[in-house]
Short mmCIF file of C-alpha atoms and ligand atoms in Angstrom, two decimals:
data_model
loop_
_atom_site.label_atom_id
_atom_site.label_comp_id
_atom_site.label_asym_id
_atom_site.label_seq_id
_atom_site.Cartn_x
_atom_site.Cartn_y
_atom_site.Cartn_z
CA MET A 1 30.00 42.15 24.53
CA PRO A 2 30.66 40.25 20.99
CA GLY A 3 32.33 41.87 18.52
CA SER A 4 30.41 42.16 15.35
CA ILE A 5 30.75 40.31 11.97
CA ILE A 6 30.83 41.97 8.65
CA ALA A 7 27.35 41.05 7.74
CA GLY A 8 27.86 42.05 3.82
CA VAL A 9 29.51 44.37 1.89
CA GLY A 10 29.85 46.03 -1.36
CA MET A 11 31.89 48.47 -3.84
CA TYR A 12 30.58 50.72 -6.27
CA VAL A 13 33.11 52.54 -9.39
CA PRO A 14 32.57 54.20 -10.82
CA GLU A 15 31.97 53.51 -15.56
CA ASN A 16 35.33 56.36 -16.77
CA ILE A 17 38.74 55.20 -17.11
CA TYR A 18 41.13 57.09 -16.88
CA THR A 19 44.56 55.04 -17.82
CA ASN A 20 47.98 55.78 -17.25
CA ASN A 21 47.99 57.78 -20.99
CA ASP A 22 45.67 58.69 -20.75
CA LEU A 23 46.88 61.52 -18.66
CA THR A 24 50.25 61.46 -20.29
CA LYS A 25 47.63 63.92 -22.50
CA LEU A 26 46.82 65.83 -19.61
CA MET A 27 50.57 66.69 -17.80
CA ASP A 28 53.95 66.00 -17.94
CA THR A 29 53.87 62.11 -16.94
CA SER A 30 54.84 58.97 -18.94
CA ASP A 31 53.14 54.65 -17.96
CA GLU A 32 56.23 54.05 -16.57
CA TRP A 33 56.24 56.59 -13.94
CA ILE A 34 53.02 56.21 -12.55
CA GLN A 35 53.74 52.28 -13.14
CA GLU A 36 57.09 51.74 -10.70
CA ARG A 37 56.81 54.12 -8.02
CA THR A 38 53.25 54.09 -7.85
CA GLY A 39 51.79 50.31 -9.25
CA ILE A 40 48.70 51.60 -10.77
CA LYS A 41 47.94 51.16 -13.98
CA GLU A 42 44.53 53.15 -14.40
CA ARG A 43 41.71 54.82 -11.96
CA ARG A 44 37.59 55.41 -12.39
CA PHE A 45 37.36 59.61 -11.89
CA ALA A 46 33.04 60.23 -11.80
CA HIS A 47 30.76 61.39 -13.75
CA ARG A 48 31.18 65.11 -13.29
CA THR A 49 27.43 66.77 -12.52
CA ASN A 50 26.07 62.84 -12.05
CA GLU A 51 28.56 61.06 -9.90
CA THR A 52 29.01 61.95 -5.93
CA THR A 53 30.54 60.54 -3.53
CA ALA A 54 27.35 60.33 -0.82
CA THR A 55 26.12 59.05 -4.30
CA MET A 56 28.45 56.55 -5.08
CA GLY A 57 28.29 55.50 -1.48
CA ILE A 58 24.59 55.13 -1.98
CA GLU A 59 25.40 52.12 -5.23
CA ALA A 60 27.73 50.79 -2.43
CA ALA A 61 25.53 50.74 0.49
CA LYS A 62 22.92 48.78 -1.72
CA MET A 63 25.05 46.21 -2.51
CA ALA A 64 26.09 45.66 1.17
CA ILE A 65 22.33 46.09 2.19
CA GLU A 66 21.22 42.72 0.07
CA ARG A 67 23.76 40.87 0.32
CA ALA A 68 23.53 41.16 4.95
CA GLY A 69 20.00 40.23 3.35
CA ILE A 70 17.70 43.14 5.42
CA THR A 71 16.82 46.77 4.12
CA ALA A 72 17.47 49.40 4.10
CA GLN A 73 14.65 51.37 6.61
CA ASP A 74 16.95 47.98 9.08
CA ILE A 75 19.95 49.81 9.58
CA ASP A 76 19.86 51.60 13.09
CA PHE A 77 23.39 53.70 12.25
CA ILE A 78 24.53 55.76 9.51
CA ILE A 79 28.75 55.81 9.01
CA PHE A 80 30.12 58.15 6.13
CA ALA A 81 34.04 58.30 6.11
CA THR A 82 34.95 60.13 3.12
CA LEU A 83 37.83 63.41 2.44
CA SER A 84 36.06 64.91 -0.49
CA PRO A 85 32.02 65.54 1.10
CA ASP A 86 29.63 66.19 -1.60
CA TYR A 87 29.05 69.45 1.38
CA TYR A 88 31.69 70.93 3.35
CA PHE A 89 28.23 70.91 5.87
CA PRO A 90 26.79 68.71 6.95
CA GLY A 91 27.78 65.58 6.08
CA CYS A 92 27.24 62.96 3.59
CA ALA A 93 26.10 59.79 5.58
CA VAL A 94 22.94 61.84 6.73
CA LEU A 95 22.30 62.61 2.49
CA VAL A 96 23.06 58.55 2.45
CA GLN A 97 19.89 58.48 4.87
CA ARG A 98 17.27 60.54 2.41
CA ALA A 99 18.01 59.14 -0.20
CA MET A 100 17.71 55.43 0.94
CA LYS A 101 14.21 56.70 2.83
CA MET A 102 15.77 54.84 6.50
CA LYS A 103 14.45 56.35 9.19
CA GLU A 104 15.89 59.01 11.61
CA VAL A 105 18.43 57.23 12.31
CA GLY A 106 22.08 58.17 13.81
CA ALA A 107 24.29 59.43 10.94
CA LEU A 108 28.34 60.34 11.86
CA ASP A 109 31.05 61.36 9.73
CA VAL A 110 33.96 60.07 10.10
CA ARG A 111 37.04 62.87 8.87
CA ASN A 112 40.32 60.54 8.76
CA GLN A 113 41.58 60.22 5.37
CA CYS A 114 43.09 56.45 4.06
CA SER A 115 42.75 55.93 7.39
CA GLY A 116 39.00 56.54 7.36
CA PHE A 117 37.51 53.74 6.87
CA VAL A 118 38.75 51.58 9.72
CA TYR A 119 38.58 54.54 11.94
CA ALA A 120 34.66 54.67 11.58
CA LEU A 121 34.82 50.64 11.74
CA SER A 122 35.93 50.79 15.02
CA VAL A 123 33.17 53.43 15.61
CA GLY A 124 30.63 51.05 14.49
CA ASP A 125 32.47 47.14 16.39
CA GLN A 126 32.60 49.65 19.95
CA PHE A 127 28.17 50.33 19.57
CA ILE A 128 27.67 46.52 18.16
CA ARG A 129 29.86 45.83 21.39
CA SER A 130 27.95 48.11 23.84
CA GLY A 131 24.00 46.21 22.08
CA MET A 132 23.29 50.15 20.78
CA TYR A 133 22.30 49.39 17.64
CA LYS A 134 22.17 45.86 15.17
CA ASN A 135 22.48 46.89 11.36
CA ILE A 136 25.73 49.45 11.55
CA LEU A 137 26.10 50.52 7.48
CA VAL A 138 29.45 52.08 7.20
CA ILE A 139 30.73 53.31 3.57
CA GLY A 140 33.72 54.87 3.25
CA SER A 141 33.86 56.66 -0.33
CA GLU A 142 35.42 59.55 -2.51
CA LYS A 143 35.17 61.91 -5.69
CA HIS A 144 38.79 63.06 -5.43
CA SER A 145 38.96 63.66 -9.40
CA PHE A 146 36.61 67.64 -8.49
CA VAL A 147 40.06 68.91 -6.49
CA LEU A 148 42.61 66.99 -8.28
CA ASP A 149 45.10 69.30 -10.31
CA PHE A 150 45.66 67.72 -13.99
CA ASN A 151 48.85 69.39 -14.95
CA THR A 152 52.08 69.00 -14.43
CA ARG A 153 52.83 70.63 -11.30
CA SER A 154 50.64 68.68 -9.27
CA ARG A 155 51.66 65.64 -10.58
CA HIS A 156 53.34 63.50 -7.82
CA ILE A 157 50.18 63.56 -6.28
CA SER A 158 47.02 62.96 -9.39
CA VAL A 159 49.32 60.86 -10.66
CA ILE A 160 48.02 58.41 -7.49
CA PHE A 161 44.02 59.22 -6.93
CA GLY A 162 40.85 58.19 -8.23
CA ASP A 163 37.19 58.14 -6.54
CA GLY A 164 34.78 54.94 -5.40
CA ALA A 165 33.42 53.62 -2.91
CA GLY A 166 33.22 50.66 -0.79
CA ALA A 167 30.54 49.57 2.07
CA VAL A 168 29.87 47.08 4.33
CA VAL A 169 27.10 46.34 6.80
CA LEU A 170 27.86 45.15 10.70
CA GLN A 171 26.17 42.87 13.00
CA PRO A 172 26.37 41.88 16.12
CA SER A 173 28.23 38.52 15.59
CA LYS A 174 26.15 35.20 16.36
CA ASP A 175 28.50 33.14 18.97
CA ASP A 176 30.42 31.50 17.05
CA GLY A 177 33.79 32.52 17.13
CA SER A 178 34.21 35.16 14.22
CA GLY A 179 33.71 38.33 14.21
CA MET A 180 35.65 42.24 15.33
CA LEU A 181 38.79 41.11 17.62
CA SER A 182 40.93 43.79 17.59
CA THR A 183 40.59 47.91 16.51
CA HIS A 184 44.11 50.25 17.04
CA LEU A 185 44.15 53.66 16.36
CA HIS A 186 46.38 56.47 16.69
CA SER A 187 47.41 59.70 15.17
CA ASP A 188 50.94 62.16 15.77
CA GLY A 189 49.80 65.88 14.32
CA ASN A 190 53.18 66.57 14.01
CA ASP A 191 52.97 65.57 10.22
CA ALA A 192 49.34 67.79 9.69
CA GLU A 193 50.74 69.30 6.96
CA MET A 194 52.50 67.47 4.74
CA LEU A 195 49.58 65.46 3.37
CA ALA A 196 46.75 68.61 3.72
CA MET A 197 44.43 70.94 1.80
CA TYR A 198 44.68 73.79 3.28
CA ASN A 199 41.36 76.05 2.08
CA PRO A 200 39.56 76.55 1.77
CA GLY A 201 39.55 76.40 5.90
CA SER A 202 39.11 78.70 9.10
CA HIS A 203 43.09 78.21 9.63
CA ALA A 204 44.11 82.04 7.98
CA ASN A 205 47.45 81.59 8.49
CA TYR A 206 47.63 79.93 12.28
CA TRP A 207 49.25 77.94 11.90
CA HIS A 208 52.25 77.64 10.00
CA LYS A 209 52.92 81.95 9.06
CA ASP A 210 54.41 80.63 5.92
CA LEU A 211 51.78 78.01 4.71
CA ALA A 212 50.20 80.77 2.95
CA ASP A 213 51.18 83.32 0.28
CA PHE A 214 48.74 85.52 1.58
CA ASP A 215 48.42 89.90 1.96
CA ASP A 216 46.43 91.35 5.86
CA ALA A 217 43.75 92.38 2.60
CA GLU A 218 43.44 88.61 1.42
CA LEU A 219 43.47 87.20 4.38
CA GLY A 220 40.23 89.67 4.40
CA GLU A 221 38.42 87.23 2.57
CA MET A 222 40.47 84.12 3.80
CA PHE A 223 37.84 81.64 3.95
CA GLU A 224 37.76 81.43 -0.16
CA SER A 225 39.01 84.04 -2.47
CA HIS A 226 40.14 84.47 -5.42
CA ALA A 227 43.70 84.88 -4.72
CA MET A 228 44.18 81.58 -2.81
CA ILE A 229 42.61 80.24 -6.66
CA ASP A 230 44.77 82.20 -8.35
CA LYS A 231 47.45 81.54 -5.78
CA TYR A 232 46.74 77.22 -7.36
CA GLN A 233 46.47 76.97 -2.94
CA ASN A 234 42.74 75.02 -3.21
CA LEU A 235 45.18 72.43 -3.85
CA PRO A 236 46.01 69.26 -1.82
CA VAL A 237 49.18 69.72 -0.91
CA MET A 238 51.74 66.00 -0.02
CA ASP A 239 55.75 65.49 0.82
CA GLY A 240 55.53 61.43 -0.83
CA GLN A 241 58.30 60.41 0.59
CA ALA A 242 57.44 61.77 4.34
CA VAL A 243 54.57 60.20 3.76
CA PHE A 244 55.92 56.99 2.25
CA LYS A 245 58.87 56.45 5.52
CA LYS A 246 56.22 57.09 7.51
CA ALA A 247 53.68 54.58 6.67
CA VAL A 248 56.46 52.31 6.06
CA LEU A 249 56.91 52.02 9.38
CA LYS A 250 54.05 53.02 10.69
CA PHE A 251 51.54 49.68 9.23
CA PRO A 252 53.40 46.89 10.38
CA GLU A 253 54.24 48.32 13.75
CA VAL A 254 49.80 48.53 13.80
CA ILE A 255 49.68 44.86 11.99
CA MET A 256 51.25 44.16 14.42
CA GLU A 257 49.56 45.50 17.34
CA ALA A 258 46.77 43.01 16.05
CA LEU A 259 48.02 40.43 16.17
CA ASN A 260 50.08 40.94 18.97
CA LYS A 261 47.02 41.36 20.97
CA ASN A 262 45.06 38.90 20.06
CA GLY A 263 47.71 36.09 19.80
CA TYR A 264 48.36 36.08 16.32
CA GLN A 265 51.88 35.91 14.19
CA PRO A 266 51.93 37.09 10.45
CA SER A 267 51.92 33.54 9.27
CA ASP A 268 48.46 32.69 10.53
CA LEU A 269 46.69 36.45 8.85
CA GLY A 270 44.14 34.76 6.17
CA LEU A 271 44.82 38.41 3.70
CA LEU A 272 45.88 41.08 4.82
CA ILE A 273 43.81 44.29 3.15
CA PRO A 274 46.04 47.43 3.70
CA HIS A 275 45.38 50.65 2.62
CA GLN A 276 45.55 50.51 -1.06
CA ALA A 277 47.77 53.49 -1.26
CA ASN A 278 51.00 52.58 -2.92
CA ILE A 279 52.55 48.95 -4.64
CA ARG A 280 55.95 50.06 -3.31
CA ILE A 281 54.04 50.52 0.79
CA SER A 282 52.04 47.80 0.24
CA ARG A 283 55.06 45.01 -0.61
CA TYR A 284 57.45 47.12 1.85
CA VAL A 285 54.91 45.77 4.37
CA GLN A 286 54.35 42.05 3.09
CA GLN A 287 58.27 41.55 3.49
CA LYS A 288 58.44 42.58 7.00
CA LEU A 289 55.94 40.45 8.17
CA ARG A 290 56.97 37.94 5.15
CA LEU A 291 53.30 37.37 4.12
CA ARG A 292 52.61 35.73 0.58
CA ASP A 293 51.60 36.53 -2.01
CA ASP A 294 48.80 34.79 -1.07
CA GLN A 295 48.36 36.98 2.39
CA VAL A 296 48.23 39.58 0.95
CA TYR A 297 44.99 42.16 -1.46
CA ASN A 298 46.03 44.56 -3.97
CA ASN A 299 44.51 45.74 -6.27
CA ILE A 300 45.66 49.53 -7.05
CA GLN A 301 46.80 48.90 -9.43
CA LYS A 302 43.14 48.83 -11.67
CA TYR A 303 41.37 51.77 -9.17
CA GLY A 304 44.74 53.71 -7.73
CA ASN A 305 44.66 55.31 -3.90
CA THR A 306 40.31 55.87 -2.96
CA THR A 307 41.93 56.70 0.04
CA ALA A 308 39.40 56.24 2.64
CA ALA A 309 36.94 53.68 0.20
CA SER A 310 40.54 52.09 -0.60
CA ILE A 311 39.80 49.04 2.11
CA PRO A 312 35.72 48.15 1.15
CA ILE A 313 36.47 48.34 -2.38
CA ALA A 314 39.49 45.39 -1.63
CA LEU A 315 37.26 43.80 1.51
CA CYS A 316 34.67 43.38 -2.05
CA GLU A 317 36.19 42.05 -4.36
CA ALA A 318 38.80 39.88 -2.38
CA TRP A 319 35.50 38.54 -0.78
CA GLN A 320 33.75 38.71 -4.31
CA ASP A 321 37.16 36.64 -6.20
CA GLY A 322 36.65 33.24 -2.91
CA ARG A 323 40.26 34.67 -1.71
CA ILE A 324 38.17 34.93 2.06
CA LYS A 325 36.59 31.83 3.55
CA LYS A 326 34.65 31.34 5.98
CA GLY A 327 36.28 31.44 9.79
CA ASP A 328 39.65 33.34 8.22
CA LEU A 329 41.66 35.58 9.64
CA VAL A 330 41.02 39.13 7.80
CA CYS A 331 43.63 42.52 9.32
CA MET A 332 42.25 45.91 7.74
CA ALA A 333 45.09 48.52 8.08
CA ALA A 334 45.57 52.39 6.80
CA PHE A 335 47.79 54.38 7.42
CA GLY A 336 47.67 58.13 5.68
CA SER A 337 46.82 62.05 6.17
CA GLY A 338 46.62 63.50 9.73
CA PHE A 339 48.86 61.42 10.19
CA THR A 340 47.38 58.71 11.48
CA TRP A 341 46.60 55.08 11.38
CA ALA A 342 45.10 51.86 12.06
CA SER A 343 44.33 48.66 12.10
CA ALA A 344 41.15 46.01 12.45
CA LEU A 345 41.38 42.35 13.01
CA MET A 346 38.31 39.92 12.85
CA LYS A 347 38.07 36.16 11.75
CA TRP A 348 35.61 35.80 9.06
N1 ACO B 401 54.98 62.16 -13.94
C1 ACO B 401 56.74 62.23 -13.88
N2 ACO B 401 57.52 62.37 -13.27
C2 ACO B 401 56.73 62.93 -11.75
C3 ACO B 401 55.80 62.79 -11.18
C4 ACO B 401 54.80 62.37 -12.63
N3 ACO B 401 53.89 62.41 -11.88
N4 ACO B 401 55.52 63.56 -10.40
C5 ACO B 401 56.72 63.85 -9.51
N5 ACO B 401 57.27 63.61 -10.58
C6 ACO B 401 59.09 63.18 -10.62
C7 ACO B 401 59.37 64.86 -9.51
O1 ACO B 401 59.06 65.78 -10.56
C8 ACO B 401 61.42 64.30 -9.85
O2 ACO B 401 62.13 65.23 -11.01
P1 ACO B 401 62.80 65.49 -10.72
O3 ACO B 401 63.88 64.22 -9.50
O4 ACO B 401 63.30 65.90 -12.13
O5 ACO B 401 62.91 66.75 -9.49
C9 ACO B 401 61.46 62.97 -9.73
O6 ACO B 401 60.17 62.51 -10.39
C10 ACO B 401 61.70 63.10 -8.84
O7 ACO B 401 59.89 62.18 -7.44
P2 ACO B 401 60.02 63.29 -5.84
O8 ACO B 401 58.68 63.09 -6.04
O9 ACO B 401 61.29 62.33 -5.25
O10 ACO B 401 59.40 60.66 -6.16
P3 ACO B 401 59.34 60.16 -5.44
O11 ACO B 401 60.26 58.89 -5.84
O12 ACO B 401 59.20 60.04 -3.85
O13 ACO B 401 57.53 59.67 -5.80
C11 ACO B 401 56.05 59.26 -4.71
C12 ACO B 401 56.66 60.11 -4.75
C13 ACO B 401 55.28 58.41 -5.64
C14 ACO B 401 54.36 60.61 -4.64
C15 ACO B 401 56.51 58.81 -3.27
O14 ACO B 401 56.96 59.72 -2.91
C16 ACO B 401 55.44 57.88 -2.85
O15 ACO B 401 54.85 56.83 -3.13
N6 ACO B 401 54.94 58.60 -1.06
C17 ACO B 401 53.84 57.45 -1.05
C18 ACO B 401 52.66 59.22 -0.91
C19 ACO B 401 51.17 58.32 -0.81
O16 ACO B 401 51.28 56.53 -0.91
N7 ACO B 401 49.96 58.98 -1.53
C20 ACO B 401 49.64 58.79 -1.21
C21 ACO B 401 48.75 58.81 -0.47
S1 ACO B 401 48.83 59.05 1.12
C22 ACO B 401 48.64 57.06 1.64
O17 ACO B 401 47.69 56.41 1.34
C23 ACO B 401 49.18 56.85 2.65
#
C-alpha cells in the first residue's frame, strides 16, 4: 500500500513572548550565554489558565484540517504526542475528540518526548498503508512552562524550553510518487534517567535507590508528596552534555538510515527538519552531512525547544515560507529523552 501524504499542516504558538532578557529577571543567566549555547533568542509561554497542551493542539489541528480541505468530522483517528499532558490520565487525544466534536474515533497518546511527533507520524503512516484509516490527525503539543523551574538551580533546563503546538493531517498518497517513503524508530533505555521527570511516578526509587532523597515514611506517600516538592524532586532533570553527545551521534545516523533505505544521499535532500533541540546540535548535523544552509530548517531562535511540537511547528513555517515545494525530498529527524530517536523521509 502507498504511504501517507501530509494533506494539511497547522501550528499554534501562544502570544506571550519571553526573551532571554526577560529570563534574566528570574534567574542568574544572560542573553549571551543562552544564545551562544543554544541559539535561542525568545520563546512563547502559554497563558497559565486559559491555554493547555490540548487547547493549543486543537488550534493547530483546526488549521491543519482546514488546509487539508476536510472537516473535523472526517477525521478517523487521532494521535497526540506530548510529554506535558493536561491530565496524568486520560491523555490529550480524547480531549481533542471531545472539543472538536469528532466521531467516536480511536484516540491515541504517544509518550516519546522529543521524538514523539516522528513516532506518531510513523504510527499514522502504518494505519494509512494498511488501509485502515483515510484521515489521521497527528498533533504534537507542549505546555512546558507549567513545570519549568525559573530559578538559578534549574537554569540549564529552563532557558531551553518553550510552549506551542503543531499538527498534520495524513491521507493516502495519490500514487503520484509523493508521500512517506519510510520511517525509522530507535531507543536505548540505558540512559532513561539522564533526561527525565521522575515524579510524580510509581517508581518509589525502584530503578535507582539513590534517585531521590526520601526516607521510608516519605516513600509511603511517594506518588505525590510534600517532601518531593520541598526537595524540588518534582522537577525535570537533564545531563545536558550526555544528551548532547548522544544526539550528535544519533541524529546523523538515523537520517542516513532513511536516505540509504531509499537510495538517496544528503545532497538530494530538499529540506531537513531536525527536532529543534539546540542550534549547536543542528549545526553539527548539518556539517556532518555536508548540507547547505538552505537544506536545513531552524526556528529554535523564536520558539526554543518545544519537544513534540518542534517538528510540526517547523514543518508548518517552512511550508508557509515556501521552503517546501511539490516533489521535494523532506526528512524529519528527532532525538530525545528515553533515549529515543527517529526519522521520517517523504516526497512532498
Ligand atoms: N545561564 C548561565 N550559565 C549557565 C546556565 C544558564 N542558563 N546554565 C548553566 N550555566 C553554567 C553552569 O552553571 C556552568 O557553570 P560553571 O562552569 O561555573 O559550573 C556552565 O554554565 C557550564 O555548564 P554546562 O551544563 O556544562 O554547560 P554546557 O556547555 O553543557 O551547556 C546545555 C548546557 C546548553 C544544556 C548543553 O549541555 C546542551 O545543549 N545540551 C544538549 C541538551 C539539549 O539539547 N537538551 C534539550 C532537550 S533534549 C532534546 O531535545 C534532544
